Every structure is written in C-alpha cells, then in structure tokens.
Tab-separated table of C-alpha atoms in Angstrom:
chain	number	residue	atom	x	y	z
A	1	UNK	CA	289.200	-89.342	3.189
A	2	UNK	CA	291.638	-86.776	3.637
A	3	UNK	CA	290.335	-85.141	0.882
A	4	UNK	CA	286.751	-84.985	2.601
A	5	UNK	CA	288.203	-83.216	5.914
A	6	UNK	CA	289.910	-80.405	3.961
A	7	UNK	CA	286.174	-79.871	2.484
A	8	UNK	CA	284.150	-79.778	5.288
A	9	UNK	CA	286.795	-77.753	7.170
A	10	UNK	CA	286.705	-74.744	4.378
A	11	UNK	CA	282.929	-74.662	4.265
A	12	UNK	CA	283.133	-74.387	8.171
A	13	UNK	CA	285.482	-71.099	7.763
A	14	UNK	CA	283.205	-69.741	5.126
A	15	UNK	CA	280.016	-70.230	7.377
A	16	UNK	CA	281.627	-68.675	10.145
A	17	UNK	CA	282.827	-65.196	8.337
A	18	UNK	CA	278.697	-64.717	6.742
A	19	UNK	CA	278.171	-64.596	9.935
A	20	UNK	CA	279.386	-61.698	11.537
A	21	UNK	CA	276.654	-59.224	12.159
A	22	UNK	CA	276.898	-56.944	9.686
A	23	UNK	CA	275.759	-53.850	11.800
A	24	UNK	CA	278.772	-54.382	13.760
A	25	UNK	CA	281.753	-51.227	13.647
A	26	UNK	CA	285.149	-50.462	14.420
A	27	UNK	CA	287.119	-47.835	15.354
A	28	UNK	CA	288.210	-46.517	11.633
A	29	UNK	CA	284.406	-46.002	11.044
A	30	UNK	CA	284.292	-42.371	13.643
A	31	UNK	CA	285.082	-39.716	11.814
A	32	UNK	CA	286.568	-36.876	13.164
A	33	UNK	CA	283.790	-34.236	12.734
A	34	UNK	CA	281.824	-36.087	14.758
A	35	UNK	CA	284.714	-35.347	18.088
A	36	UNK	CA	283.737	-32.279	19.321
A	37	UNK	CA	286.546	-29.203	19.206
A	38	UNK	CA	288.469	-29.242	22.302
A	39	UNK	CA	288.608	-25.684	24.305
A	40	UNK	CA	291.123	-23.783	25.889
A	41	UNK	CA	292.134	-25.009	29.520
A	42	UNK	CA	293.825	-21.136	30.062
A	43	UNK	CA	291.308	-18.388	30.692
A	44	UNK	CA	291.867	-15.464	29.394
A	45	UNK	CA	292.826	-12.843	32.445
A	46	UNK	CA	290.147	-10.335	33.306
A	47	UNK	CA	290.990	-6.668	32.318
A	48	UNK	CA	291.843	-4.517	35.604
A	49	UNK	CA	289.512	-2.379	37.476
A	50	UNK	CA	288.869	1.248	35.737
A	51	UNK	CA	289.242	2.320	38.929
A	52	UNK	CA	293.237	1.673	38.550
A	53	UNK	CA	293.384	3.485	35.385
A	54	UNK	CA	292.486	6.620	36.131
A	55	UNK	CA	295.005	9.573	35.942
A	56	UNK	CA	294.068	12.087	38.706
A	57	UNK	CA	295.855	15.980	38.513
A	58	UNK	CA	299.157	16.252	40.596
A	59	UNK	CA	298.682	16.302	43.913
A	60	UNK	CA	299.072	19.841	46.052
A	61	UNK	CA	299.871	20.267	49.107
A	62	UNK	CA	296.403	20.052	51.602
A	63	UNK	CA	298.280	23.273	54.235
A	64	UNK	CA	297.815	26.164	51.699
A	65	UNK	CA	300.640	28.909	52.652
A	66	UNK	CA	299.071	31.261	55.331
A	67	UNK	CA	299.562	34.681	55.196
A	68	UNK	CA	300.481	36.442	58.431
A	69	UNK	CA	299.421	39.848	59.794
A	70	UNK	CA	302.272	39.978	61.901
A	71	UNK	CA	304.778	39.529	58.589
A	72	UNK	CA	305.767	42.278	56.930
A	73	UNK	CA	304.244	41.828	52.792
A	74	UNK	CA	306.423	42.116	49.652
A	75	UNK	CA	308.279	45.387	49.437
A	76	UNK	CA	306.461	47.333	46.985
A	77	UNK	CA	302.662	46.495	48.292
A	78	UNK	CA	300.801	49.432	49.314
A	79	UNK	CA	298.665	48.869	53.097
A	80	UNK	CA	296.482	51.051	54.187
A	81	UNK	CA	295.647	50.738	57.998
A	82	UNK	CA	291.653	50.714	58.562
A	83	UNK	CA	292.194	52.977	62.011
A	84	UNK	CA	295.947	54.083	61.531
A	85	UNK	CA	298.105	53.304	64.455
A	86	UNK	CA	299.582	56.270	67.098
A	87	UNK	CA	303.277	56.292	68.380
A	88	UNK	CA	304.372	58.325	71.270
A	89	UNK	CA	307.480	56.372	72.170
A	90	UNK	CA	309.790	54.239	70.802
A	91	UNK	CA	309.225	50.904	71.961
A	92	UNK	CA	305.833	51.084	70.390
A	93	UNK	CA	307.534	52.189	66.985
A	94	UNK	CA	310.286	49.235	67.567
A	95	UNK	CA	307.450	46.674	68.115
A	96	UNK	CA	305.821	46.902	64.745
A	97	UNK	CA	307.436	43.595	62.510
A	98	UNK	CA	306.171	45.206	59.623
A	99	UNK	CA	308.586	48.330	60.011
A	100	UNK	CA	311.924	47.647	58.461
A	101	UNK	CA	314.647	47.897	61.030
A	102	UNK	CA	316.266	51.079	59.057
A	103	UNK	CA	312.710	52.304	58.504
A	104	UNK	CA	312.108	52.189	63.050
A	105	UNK	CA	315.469	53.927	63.517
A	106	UNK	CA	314.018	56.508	61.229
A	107	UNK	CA	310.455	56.939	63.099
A	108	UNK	CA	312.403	56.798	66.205
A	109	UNK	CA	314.602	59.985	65.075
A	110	UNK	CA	311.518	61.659	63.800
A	111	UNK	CA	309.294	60.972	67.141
A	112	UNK	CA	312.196	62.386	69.039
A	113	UNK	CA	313.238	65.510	66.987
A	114	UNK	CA	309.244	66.342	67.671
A	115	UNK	CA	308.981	66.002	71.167
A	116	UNK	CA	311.750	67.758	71.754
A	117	UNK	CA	310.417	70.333	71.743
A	118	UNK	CA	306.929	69.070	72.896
A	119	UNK	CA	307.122	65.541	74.572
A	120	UNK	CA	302.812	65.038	74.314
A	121	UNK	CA	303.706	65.007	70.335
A	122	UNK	CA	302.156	61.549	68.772
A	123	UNK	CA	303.031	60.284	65.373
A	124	UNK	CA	300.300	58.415	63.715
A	125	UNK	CA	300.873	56.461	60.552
A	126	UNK	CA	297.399	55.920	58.063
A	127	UNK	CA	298.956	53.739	55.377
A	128	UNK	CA	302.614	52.718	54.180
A	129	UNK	CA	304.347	51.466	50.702
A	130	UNK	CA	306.589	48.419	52.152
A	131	UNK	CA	310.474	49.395	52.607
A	132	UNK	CA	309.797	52.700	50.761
A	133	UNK	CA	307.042	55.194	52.316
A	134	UNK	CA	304.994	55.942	55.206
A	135	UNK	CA	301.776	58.234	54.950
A	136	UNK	CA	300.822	59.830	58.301
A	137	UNK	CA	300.604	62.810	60.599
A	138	UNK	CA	302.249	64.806	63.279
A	139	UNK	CA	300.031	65.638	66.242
A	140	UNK	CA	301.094	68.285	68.841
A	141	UNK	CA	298.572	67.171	71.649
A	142	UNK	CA	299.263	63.732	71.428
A	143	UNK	CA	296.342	61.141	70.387
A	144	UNK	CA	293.232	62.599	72.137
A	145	UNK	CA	294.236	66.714	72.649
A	146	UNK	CA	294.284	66.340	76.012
A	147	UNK	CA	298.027	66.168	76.230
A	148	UNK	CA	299.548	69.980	75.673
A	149	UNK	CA	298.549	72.674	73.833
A	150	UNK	CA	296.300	71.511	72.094
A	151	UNK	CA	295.695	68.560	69.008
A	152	UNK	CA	297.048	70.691	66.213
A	153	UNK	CA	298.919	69.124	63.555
A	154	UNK	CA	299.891	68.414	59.999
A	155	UNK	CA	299.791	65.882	57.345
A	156	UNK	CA	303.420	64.472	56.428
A	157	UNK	CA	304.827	62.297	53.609
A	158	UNK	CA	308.118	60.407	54.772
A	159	UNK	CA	310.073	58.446	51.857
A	160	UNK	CA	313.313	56.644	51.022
A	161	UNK	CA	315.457	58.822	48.577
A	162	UNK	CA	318.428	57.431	47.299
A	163	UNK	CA	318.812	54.452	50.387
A	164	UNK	CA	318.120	57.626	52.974
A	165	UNK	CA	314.752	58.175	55.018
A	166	UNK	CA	313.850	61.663	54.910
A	167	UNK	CA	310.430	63.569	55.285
A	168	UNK	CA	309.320	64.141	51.848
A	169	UNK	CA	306.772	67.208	52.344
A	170	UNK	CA	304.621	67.865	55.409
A	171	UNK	CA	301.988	70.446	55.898
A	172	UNK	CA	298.060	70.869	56.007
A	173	UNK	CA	296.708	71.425	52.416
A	174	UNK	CA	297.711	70.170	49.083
A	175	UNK	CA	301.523	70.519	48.960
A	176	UNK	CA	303.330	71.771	45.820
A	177	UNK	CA	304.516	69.207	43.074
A	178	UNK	CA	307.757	71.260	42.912
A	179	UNK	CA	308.296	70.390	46.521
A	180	UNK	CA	307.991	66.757	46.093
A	181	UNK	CA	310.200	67.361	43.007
A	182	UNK	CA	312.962	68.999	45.052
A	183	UNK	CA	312.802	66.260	47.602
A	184	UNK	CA	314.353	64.112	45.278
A	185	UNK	CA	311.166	62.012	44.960
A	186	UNK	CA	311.061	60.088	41.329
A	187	UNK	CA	308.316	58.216	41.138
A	188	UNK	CA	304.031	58.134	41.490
A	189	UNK	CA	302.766	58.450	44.624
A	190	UNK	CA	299.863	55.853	45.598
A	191	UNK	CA	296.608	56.863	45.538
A	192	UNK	CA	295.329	58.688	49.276
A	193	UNK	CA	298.908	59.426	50.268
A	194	UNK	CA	299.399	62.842	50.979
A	195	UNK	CA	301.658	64.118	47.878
A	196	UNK	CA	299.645	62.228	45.470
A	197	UNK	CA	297.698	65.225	45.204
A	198	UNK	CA	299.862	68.429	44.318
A	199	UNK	CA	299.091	72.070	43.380
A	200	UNK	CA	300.922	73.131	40.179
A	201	UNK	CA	302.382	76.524	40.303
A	202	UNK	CA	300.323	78.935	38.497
A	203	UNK	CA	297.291	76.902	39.114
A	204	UNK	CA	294.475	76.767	41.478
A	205	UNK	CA	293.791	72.994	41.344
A	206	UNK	CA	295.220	69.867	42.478
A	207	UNK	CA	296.991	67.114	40.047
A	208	UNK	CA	298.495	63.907	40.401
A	209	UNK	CA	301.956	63.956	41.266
A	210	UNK	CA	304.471	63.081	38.545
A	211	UNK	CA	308.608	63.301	38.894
C-alpha cells in the first residue's frame, strides 16, 4: 500500500514538469546585443560665437591731434604767408604766437631803428624758417604809400647767426653770395627767400646760395 502511494505520487511530479509550455523564457535567454547602447546624458558644449574670436587692430584714439594756426610749428619748418603780414608798431609784432619771444624783441629793434628816422616805415614779413629766419621787406611809406614820402623800399633777409638776430643782407636786386658769406650765414637758404638767389662775383647771373 505504501508502496502504491510513492508510485502514483512520482508519476504525478513527472506529469506536471512535461507540462510546462515549452515556449515559455527567462531572463538568461536576452542577450545583450539585443539592449540597445546607452547615450551620453552630458552634451557636448556648443563652440562660442565667431563673433568673440575675432582679433580687431589696436585701438587709436577717435580725437586725432589738431594742428593749430595760432601755434607756432617745429623749428626748422619753412611757412610762407599767402598775403604776408605788415607791422608798423610793436604790439602788432608782440601779438604774433608764432614769433619767438627773442625773435619779437628783434623785429621790435628793427621796426624802431627804421622809423626813427621815418615813423610811416612798415615792416612786412612774406615767409619765415621757425626760430631761425624771417624773409620780408622794409617799406618807407608804410603799407599803402600814402604815409610819407613815398612806398619805396627794399627786400631784406634777417637770420640767427651764432644765437644773435641780425639782418643778413637787404637791398633791391639779387644780393652778392659773398655778402651772405660775410654775414656769417652757413647754411642753404629756402627756396623764394631773398638770398637764395645770389650773384657770384665775376658773373652776370644768379646762383643758389651755398656757405
């Protein structure tokens, strides 16, 4: 009897294992190919604007350096005055800022050792080499003839020899380059001033003036 239920109890466990459906799985049958790759959860950063890149020239300043009339320029620079200026006192010489202050004194001097002897005399100065010469004239009836005797007058060359202001040659046709020479003056005259052209002895023609 006890034999019997040990039978019948086996062929019950056997009947029950055939019958688990045999399409059934389990969790060691995914493979893991079949699990698609997982992705990066950090973005990658997008790349600045160009705009933040670019390298522009050094900056300049936007108030360019203005140049004033009323300054005098660098010494050496040669002006020439479109319609000359006249002087027939001194406060008109002294008002010129372009005039050095030992270069007024001088004009003052010269204006006054002329009209002392004939107070309508007018300086007038065409064109000037800053701290160093002064092209002009000497007029004996002042600016418009009507002062005086008359508007007779002279071209004149004043220069700075040796840290002294003195008149370098004056008179009315070319003047001689010994003249200019013995005046002490060493160096080329600019083009226009009176000097520039000189008269060599000897010769009837004008040259450029060389010390």
């Amino acid at each position: 009897m006890k034999r019997s239920i040990v039978l019948a109890a086996m062929i019950m466990l056997t009947a029950a294992c055939a019958g688990a459906p045999s399409g059934a799985s389990t969790a060691s049958s995914i493979t893991p190919s079949s699990v698609p790759p997982a992705t990066s959860a950090t973005a990658t950063p997008p790349s600045a604007p160009s705009s933040q890149s670019v390298t522009g020239a050094p900056a300049t300043s936007a108030t360019p350096t203005a140049t004033r009339t009323t300054t005098s320029p660098a010494t050496g620079r040669v002006v020439y005055l479109a319609e000359g200026i006249y002087f027939q006192s001194a406060p008109a010489i002294n008002s010129i800022p372009w005039f050095t202050s030992d270069e007024k004194a001088f004009l003052v001097s010269e204006l006054a050792r002329y009209q002392g002897g004939n107070t309508c005399v007018a300086i007038y100065v065409k064109a000037y080499r800053v701290a160093d010469l002064v092209d002009g004239e000497i007029f004996s009836g002042g600016r418009s003839g009507t002062c005086g005797p008359g508007r007779g007058g002279a071209a004149i060359l004043w220069g700075k020899v040796s840290g002294t202001w003195k008149v370098i040659v004056v008179g009315q046709n070319y003047p001689p380059c010994a003249d200019i020479r013995a005046a002490g003056w060493k160096s080329t005259l600019p083009k226009g001033f009176f000097g520039q052209q000189c008269s060599k002895v000897g010769y009837n023609i004008s040259v450029d003036y060389t010390p």
